[in-house]
């Protein structure tokens, strides 16, 4: 059935080739379909960038229930690189992130994300495409959910819950994939509660994997910036990998001005206070989120650390991060456990 639908999609995509190959910026209202932005299109059975959009990958990705991600950036002119590595994109820029899985029959597969620049619709299930749009008022999030036939993605302001089964490593895990609503988007993309302004997390100079390509493509003006380490690279020191993982997956909330500022945790890459990073740090409030443990990190004892307890949990009120996942990230958890296990010292417990 999917092949028949894809064949129809080929006809539709052939018809769409008459449209100008240029992104369409909507300065105010959000159109009802993703196609109206013309940043992605279906071409010969593949979802591909169009309209001047450039595919990019990041060094330290945010975990989202093992979903693969195709990221694109469209900008009318090259962004200025700011002192902290953020990019000052001009009005009219559109970032897209499409979440998808390899699929077999009625299950999605747990495999490594290869950072594809085109998604074969016959072998993958596309779930959603999120946009960040740079308008006069700043960045604004827009979410589109793909239909079952993968022929169209429609605007979804209120989010959605999609039942999936993840297949891998001799086990199947049913889970609820959550498409965030606009307020939940703020949970990650608003990192300063004073301004409450949205900003991109992955489209930054340190996160771009191929920064030279981004310069040549006219996305940013120069690539003279220290890249963030790839926490998946097992040749790197485990402490550096762990810090990069926590910065990518936790620091948008856990920093002095972030939504979780009251926790007192600072997991930014440039944080230097070990206690603020969790070492022998007691929680602000006791409860189910602690798992009965006394400190965020107990050196040498991952099984007595709140951080690993919350990363392993999938229970509401205990799991961390709170948003963006229903499953535990086994590889990320193993990394943080290994890092804590190698720590020397004690907390007096």
Short mmCIF file of C-alpha atoms in Angstrom, two decimals:
data_model
loop_
_atom_site.label_atom_id
_atom_site.label_comp_id
_atom_site.label_asym_id
_atom_site.label_seq_id
_atom_site.Cartn_x
_atom_site.Cartn_y
_atom_site.Cartn_z
CA UNK A 1 0.00 0.00 0.00
CA UNK A 2 2.80 2.44 0.92
CA UNK A 3 4.43 1.89 -2.50
CA UNK A 4 1.16 2.79 -4.26
CA UNK A 5 0.89 5.93 -2.21
CA UNK A 6 4.51 6.81 -2.93
CA UNK A 7 3.85 6.34 -6.64
CA UNK A 8 1.06 8.88 -6.36
CA UNK A 9 3.46 11.10 -4.47
CA UNK A 10 5.90 10.89 -7.38
CA UNK A 11 3.22 12.26 -9.68
CA UNK A 12 2.46 15.05 -7.24
CA UNK A 13 6.15 15.86 -6.83
CA UNK A 14 6.56 15.98 -10.59
CA UNK A 15 3.73 18.51 -10.69
CA UNK A 16 5.34 20.52 -7.90
CA UNK A 17 8.54 20.88 -9.90
CA UNK A 18 6.84 23.73 -11.71
CA UNK A 19 7.00 25.77 -8.48
CA UNK A 20 9.96 28.15 -8.12
CA UNK A 21 12.90 26.58 -6.25
CA UNK A 22 13.00 29.21 -3.56
CA UNK A 23 11.99 29.17 0.09
CA UNK A 24 8.81 31.09 0.86
CA UNK A 25 9.02 33.23 3.97
CA UNK A 26 5.76 33.85 5.82
CA UNK A 27 6.30 36.98 7.89
CA UNK A 28 3.21 36.62 10.08
CA UNK A 29 0.68 33.79 9.85
CA UNK A 30 1.76 30.17 9.68
CA UNK A 31 0.49 28.31 6.60
CA UNK A 32 -1.51 25.14 7.13
CA UNK A 33 0.95 22.87 5.32
CA UNK A 34 4.71 22.47 5.41
CA UNK A 35 4.85 22.51 1.61
CA UNK A 36 3.89 26.20 1.60
CA UNK A 37 7.30 27.10 3.06
CA UNK A 38 9.10 25.30 0.22
CA UNK A 39 12.06 24.32 2.37
CA UNK A 40 11.49 20.58 1.79
CA UNK A 41 9.88 18.65 -1.03
CA UNK A 42 9.20 15.09 -2.15
CA UNK A 43 11.32 14.20 -5.15
CA UNK A 44 11.41 10.71 -6.68
CA UNK A 45 10.30 9.07 -3.46
CA UNK A 46 12.66 11.02 -1.19
CA UNK A 47 12.16 13.96 1.13
CA UNK A 48 14.87 16.44 0.16
CA UNK A 49 15.78 20.07 0.91
CA UNK A 50 14.69 22.69 -1.59
CA UNK A 51 14.32 26.43 -1.94
CA UNK A 52 17.96 27.10 -1.08
CA UNK A 53 17.91 25.14 2.18
CA UNK A 54 21.19 23.54 3.27
CA UNK A 55 21.39 20.25 5.18
CA UNK A 56 23.55 20.27 8.30
CA UNK A 57 24.42 17.89 11.12
CA UNK A 58 25.46 18.61 14.69
CA UNK A 59 28.30 17.33 16.85
CA UNK A 60 26.29 16.76 20.01
CA UNK A 61 22.65 15.94 19.22
CA UNK A 62 19.72 16.14 21.60
CA UNK A 63 18.25 12.68 22.30
CA UNK A 64 14.66 12.26 21.13
CA UNK A 65 13.58 8.64 21.57
CA UNK A 66 16.13 7.41 19.02
CA UNK A 67 14.51 9.44 16.23
CA UNK A 68 16.75 10.29 13.29
CA UNK A 69 16.80 13.93 12.26
CA UNK A 70 17.33 15.75 9.01
CA UNK A 71 18.17 19.39 9.70
CA UNK A 72 18.14 22.23 7.18
CA UNK A 73 18.83 25.93 7.29
CA UNK A 74 17.67 28.60 4.87
CA UNK A 75 18.93 32.13 5.31
CA UNK A 76 18.68 35.08 2.94
CA UNK A 77 22.22 36.12 3.90
CA UNK A 78 25.09 34.75 5.96
CA UNK A 79 24.66 34.95 9.73
CA UNK A 80 27.09 36.83 11.94
CA UNK A 81 28.97 34.61 14.42
CA UNK A 82 28.55 36.03 17.94
CA UNK A 83 31.08 35.77 20.74
CA UNK A 84 29.42 32.74 22.34
CA UNK A 85 29.15 30.89 19.02
CA UNK A 86 25.46 31.67 18.48
CA UNK A 87 24.54 32.82 14.99
CA UNK A 88 22.72 36.09 14.41
CA UNK A 89 20.48 34.98 11.56
CA UNK A 90 18.60 37.70 9.67
CA UNK A 91 14.82 38.01 9.47
CA UNK A 92 13.57 35.58 6.84
CA UNK A 93 15.69 32.63 7.99
CA UNK A 94 13.97 29.24 8.39
CA UNK A 95 15.43 26.24 10.24
CA UNK A 96 13.80 22.83 9.81
CA UNK A 97 14.21 19.56 11.67
CA UNK A 98 12.43 16.45 10.42
CA UNK A 99 12.09 13.53 12.85
CA UNK A 100 11.93 10.07 11.30
CA UNK A 101 12.81 6.42 11.81
CA UNK A 102 13.89 3.51 9.63
CA UNK A 103 10.90 1.17 9.57
CA UNK A 104 10.14 -2.50 9.08
CA UNK A 105 6.50 -3.54 8.80
CA UNK A 106 4.70 -1.88 11.71
CA UNK A 107 7.78 -1.09 13.78
CA UNK A 108 10.39 1.62 13.79
CA UNK A 109 14.02 0.57 14.14
CA UNK A 110 16.73 1.56 16.57
CA UNK A 111 19.74 2.34 14.37
CA UNK A 112 22.47 4.95 14.27
CA UNK A 113 21.51 8.26 12.68
CA UNK A 114 23.73 8.69 9.63
CA UNK A 115 22.75 12.33 9.09
CA UNK A 116 21.11 11.71 5.74
CA UNK A 117 20.56 14.59 3.36
CA UNK A 118 17.56 12.86 1.77
CA UNK A 119 15.02 10.50 3.35
CA UNK A 120 13.92 7.45 1.34
CA UNK A 121 10.19 7.30 2.02
CA UNK A 122 9.97 3.62 1.09
CA UNK A 123 12.27 2.68 3.99
CA UNK A 124 11.48 5.30 6.62
CA UNK A 125 8.57 6.62 8.60
CA UNK A 126 8.46 10.39 8.86
CA UNK A 127 6.81 11.67 12.01
CA UNK A 128 7.05 15.45 12.15
CA UNK A 129 8.91 18.51 10.91
CA UNK A 130 9.58 21.41 13.25
CA UNK A 131 10.47 24.88 12.03
CA UNK A 132 12.10 27.80 13.77
CA UNK A 133 11.29 30.95 11.83
CA UNK A 134 13.18 34.20 12.30
CA UNK A 135 10.62 36.99 12.16
CA UNK A 136 10.74 40.66 13.18
CA UNK A 137 9.69 39.71 16.72
CA UNK A 138 12.37 37.02 17.00
CA UNK A 139 12.43 33.24 16.54
CA UNK A 140 9.07 31.49 16.52
CA UNK A 141 8.38 27.71 16.54
CA UNK A 142 6.01 26.00 14.09
CA UNK A 143 5.27 22.25 14.06
CA UNK A 144 3.92 20.08 11.25
CA UNK A 145 2.87 16.43 11.57
CA UNK A 146 3.08 14.09 8.58
CA UNK A 147 0.09 12.02 7.54
CA UNK A 148 0.26 8.21 7.37
CA UNK A 149 0.89 8.20 3.63
CA UNK A 150 3.77 10.69 4.02
CA UNK A 151 2.33 12.85 1.30
CA UNK A 152 1.70 15.94 3.41
CA UNK A 153 2.60 17.54 6.75
CA UNK A 154 0.00 19.76 8.36
CA UNK A 155 0.23 22.46 11.01
CA UNK A 156 -0.19 21.15 14.56
CA UNK A 157 -0.23 23.83 17.25
CA UNK A 158 -1.43 21.64 20.10
CA UNK A 159 1.06 18.83 19.74
CA UNK A 160 0.29 15.15 19.29
CA UNK A 161 0.97 11.73 20.76
CA UNK A 162 1.82 8.91 18.34
CA UNK A 163 2.02 5.27 19.43
CA UNK A 164 5.16 3.57 18.10
CA UNK A 165 7.12 0.39 18.79
CA UNK A 166 10.89 0.64 18.71
CA UNK A 167 12.60 -2.55 17.56
CA UNK A 168 16.24 -3.24 18.28
CA UNK A 169 18.70 -5.38 20.19
CA UNK A 170 16.34 -8.39 20.41
CA UNK A 171 13.56 -6.43 22.08
CA UNK A 172 10.57 -4.32 21.17
CA UNK A 173 9.61 -1.26 23.20
CA UNK A 174 6.18 0.28 22.71
CA UNK A 175 6.27 3.98 23.52
CA UNK A 176 4.38 7.21 23.05
CA UNK A 177 6.19 9.60 20.71
CA UNK A 178 5.27 13.13 21.77
CA UNK A 179 5.09 16.00 19.30
CA UNK A 180 5.45 19.10 21.52
CA UNK A 181 2.98 21.95 21.53
CA UNK A 182 4.22 25.51 21.18
CA UNK A 183 4.55 26.01 24.95
CA UNK A 184 6.61 22.83 25.27
CA UNK A 185 8.93 24.08 22.52
CA UNK A 186 9.85 26.85 24.93
CA UNK A 187 11.05 24.23 27.42
CA UNK A 188 14.18 23.72 25.32
CA UNK A 189 14.44 26.80 23.09
CA UNK A 190 13.96 29.47 25.78
CA UNK A 191 17.15 29.34 27.82
CA UNK A 192 16.88 32.75 29.45
CA UNK A 193 13.74 33.20 31.52
CA UNK A 194 14.38 36.94 31.78
CA UNK A 195 13.87 37.55 28.07
CA UNK A 196 11.85 34.38 27.28
CA UNK A 197 13.19 34.64 23.74
CA UNK A 198 13.43 31.54 21.55
CA UNK A 199 16.72 30.69 19.89
CA UNK A 200 18.20 27.75 17.96
CA UNK A 201 20.10 25.05 19.87
CA UNK A 202 21.80 23.14 17.06
CA UNK A 203 22.34 25.80 14.41
CA UNK A 204 25.37 27.35 16.10
CA UNK A 205 29.01 27.65 15.10
CA UNK A 206 30.25 25.12 17.72
CA UNK A 207 27.56 22.58 16.85
CA UNK A 208 27.89 22.54 13.04
CA UNK A 209 29.82 19.41 12.06
CA UNK A 210 30.95 20.72 8.69
CA UNK A 211 31.51 24.40 9.38
CA UNK A 212 33.52 24.96 6.22
CA UNK A 213 30.52 23.82 4.19
CA UNK A 214 28.31 26.26 6.08
CA UNK A 215 30.61 29.14 5.17
CA UNK A 216 30.81 28.14 1.51
CA UNK A 217 27.02 27.74 1.39
CA UNK A 218 26.56 31.26 2.76
CA UNK A 219 25.02 30.17 6.07
CA UNK A 220 27.58 31.88 8.33
CA UNK A 221 30.41 34.33 7.74
CA UNK A 222 33.36 32.38 9.15
CA UNK A 223 34.19 29.10 10.88
CA UNK A 224 36.82 30.33 13.34
CA UNK A 225 35.24 28.80 16.42
CA UNK A 226 36.10 25.84 18.64
CA UNK A 227 33.70 22.98 17.85
CA UNK A 228 31.71 21.17 20.51
CA UNK A 229 32.97 17.60 20.99
CA UNK A 230 30.99 14.67 19.65
CA UNK A 231 30.05 12.71 22.77
CA UNK A 232 29.61 9.58 20.63
CA UNK A 233 33.32 9.55 19.78
CA UNK A 234 34.73 6.87 22.10
CA UNK A 235 38.32 7.89 21.32
CA UNK A 236 37.84 11.08 23.35
CA UNK A 237 38.28 11.33 27.15
CA UNK A 238 35.12 10.22 28.91
CA UNK A 239 34.94 13.38 31.02
CA UNK A 240 34.93 15.57 27.90
CA UNK A 241 32.27 13.38 26.27
CA UNK A 242 30.10 13.48 29.38
CA UNK A 243 30.32 17.25 29.66
CA UNK A 244 29.38 17.63 26.00
CA UNK A 245 26.42 15.27 26.44
CA UNK A 246 25.09 17.13 29.47
CA UNK A 247 25.56 20.49 27.75
CA UNK A 248 23.61 19.34 24.70
CA UNK A 249 20.84 17.50 26.51
CA UNK A 250 20.42 19.30 29.83
CA UNK A 251 22.05 22.75 29.89
CA UNK A 252 19.25 24.54 28.03
CA UNK A 253 17.32 24.21 31.32
CA UNK A 254 20.07 23.65 33.88
CA UNK A 255 21.94 26.93 33.86
CA UNK A 256 21.69 30.10 35.97
CA UNK A 257 19.10 31.81 33.73
CA UNK A 258 17.33 28.69 32.42
CA UNK A 259 13.89 27.25 33.23
CA UNK A 260 15.46 24.96 35.87
CA UNK A 261 17.53 27.68 37.52
CA UNK A 262 16.05 26.90 40.93
CA UNK A 263 17.70 23.47 40.85
CA UNK A 264 21.08 25.15 41.24
CA UNK A 265 22.59 22.83 38.64
CA UNK A 266 24.78 24.37 35.96
CA UNK A 267 25.53 21.89 33.19
CA UNK A 268 26.82 24.31 30.58
CA UNK A 269 29.99 23.36 28.77
CA UNK A 270 31.93 26.25 30.30
CA UNK A 271 30.73 25.73 33.89
CA UNK A 272 33.64 25.37 36.32
CA UNK A 273 32.01 25.01 39.75
CA UNK A 274 32.03 21.24 40.40
CA UNK A 275 29.32 21.45 43.05
CA UNK A 276 27.06 23.40 40.70
CA UNK A 277 27.73 20.67 38.14
CA UNK A 278 26.30 18.16 40.57
CA UNK A 279 29.29 16.78 42.47
CA UNK A 280 28.12 16.15 46.07
CA UNK A 281 25.29 18.62 45.47
CA UNK A 282 22.12 17.90 47.49
CA UNK A 283 18.77 18.45 45.74
CA UNK A 284 16.76 21.61 46.34
CA UNK A 285 13.71 19.55 47.25
CA UNK A 286 13.39 15.91 48.28
CA UNK A 287 10.83 13.75 46.53
CA UNK A 288 10.35 10.97 44.01
CA UNK A 289 12.83 12.67 41.71
CA UNK A 290 15.72 11.82 44.01
CA UNK A 291 15.11 8.07 44.12
CA UNK A 292 16.05 8.29 47.77
CA UNK A 293 19.57 9.45 46.95
CA UNK A 294 21.32 12.35 48.67
CA UNK A 295 23.42 13.97 45.93
CA UNK A 296 23.20 14.68 42.23
CA UNK A 297 26.57 13.00 41.71
CA UNK A 298 28.34 10.76 44.21
CA UNK A 299 31.92 10.31 42.95
CA UNK A 300 32.61 6.69 42.09
CA UNK A 301 29.01 5.66 42.75
CA UNK A 302 26.62 6.06 39.79
CA UNK A 303 24.06 3.83 41.53
CA UNK A 304 23.84 6.33 44.40
CA UNK A 305 23.61 9.43 42.18
CA UNK A 306 20.38 11.31 41.50
CA UNK A 307 21.55 12.25 38.00
CA UNK A 308 21.75 8.69 36.72
CA UNK A 309 18.57 7.71 38.57
CA UNK A 310 16.60 10.41 36.76
CA UNK A 311 18.20 9.68 33.39
CA UNK A 312 17.24 6.01 33.72
CA UNK A 313 13.68 6.75 34.79
CA UNK A 314 10.69 7.04 32.44
CA UNK A 315 8.29 7.96 35.23
CA UNK A 316 6.69 11.43 35.06
CA UNK A 317 7.98 13.54 37.91
CA UNK A 318 11.25 11.64 38.07
CA UNK A 319 12.68 11.35 34.58
CA UNK A 320 15.11 13.84 33.13
CA UNK A 321 14.89 15.48 30.71
CA UNK A 322 11.19 16.04 31.36
CA UNK A 323 10.43 16.75 27.69
CA UNK A 324 11.43 15.22 24.39
CA UNK A 325 11.58 11.60 25.38
CA UNK A 326 9.48 8.68 26.57
CA UNK A 327 12.35 6.18 26.48
CA UNK A 328 15.61 6.20 28.39
CA UNK A 329 18.74 6.91 26.36
CA UNK A 330 20.76 3.79 27.15
CA UNK A 331 23.96 5.00 25.48
CA UNK A 332 23.80 8.44 27.13
CA UNK A 333 23.10 6.87 30.50
CA UNK A 334 26.05 4.48 30.10
CA UNK A 335 28.29 7.44 29.28
CA UNK A 336 27.32 9.40 32.40
CA UNK A 337 27.54 6.30 34.57
CA UNK A 338 31.04 5.61 33.29
CA UNK A 339 32.09 9.20 33.92
CA UNK A 340 30.81 9.17 37.51
CA UNK A 341 32.35 5.74 38.16
CA UNK A 342 35.79 7.12 37.31
CA UNK A 343 35.51 10.09 39.71
CA UNK A 344 37.66 10.11 42.81
CA UNK A 345 36.60 11.42 46.21
CA UNK A 346 33.55 11.08 48.41
CA UNK A 347 30.62 13.11 49.73
CA UNK A 348 30.85 11.96 53.33
CA UNK A 349 28.02 9.45 53.03
#
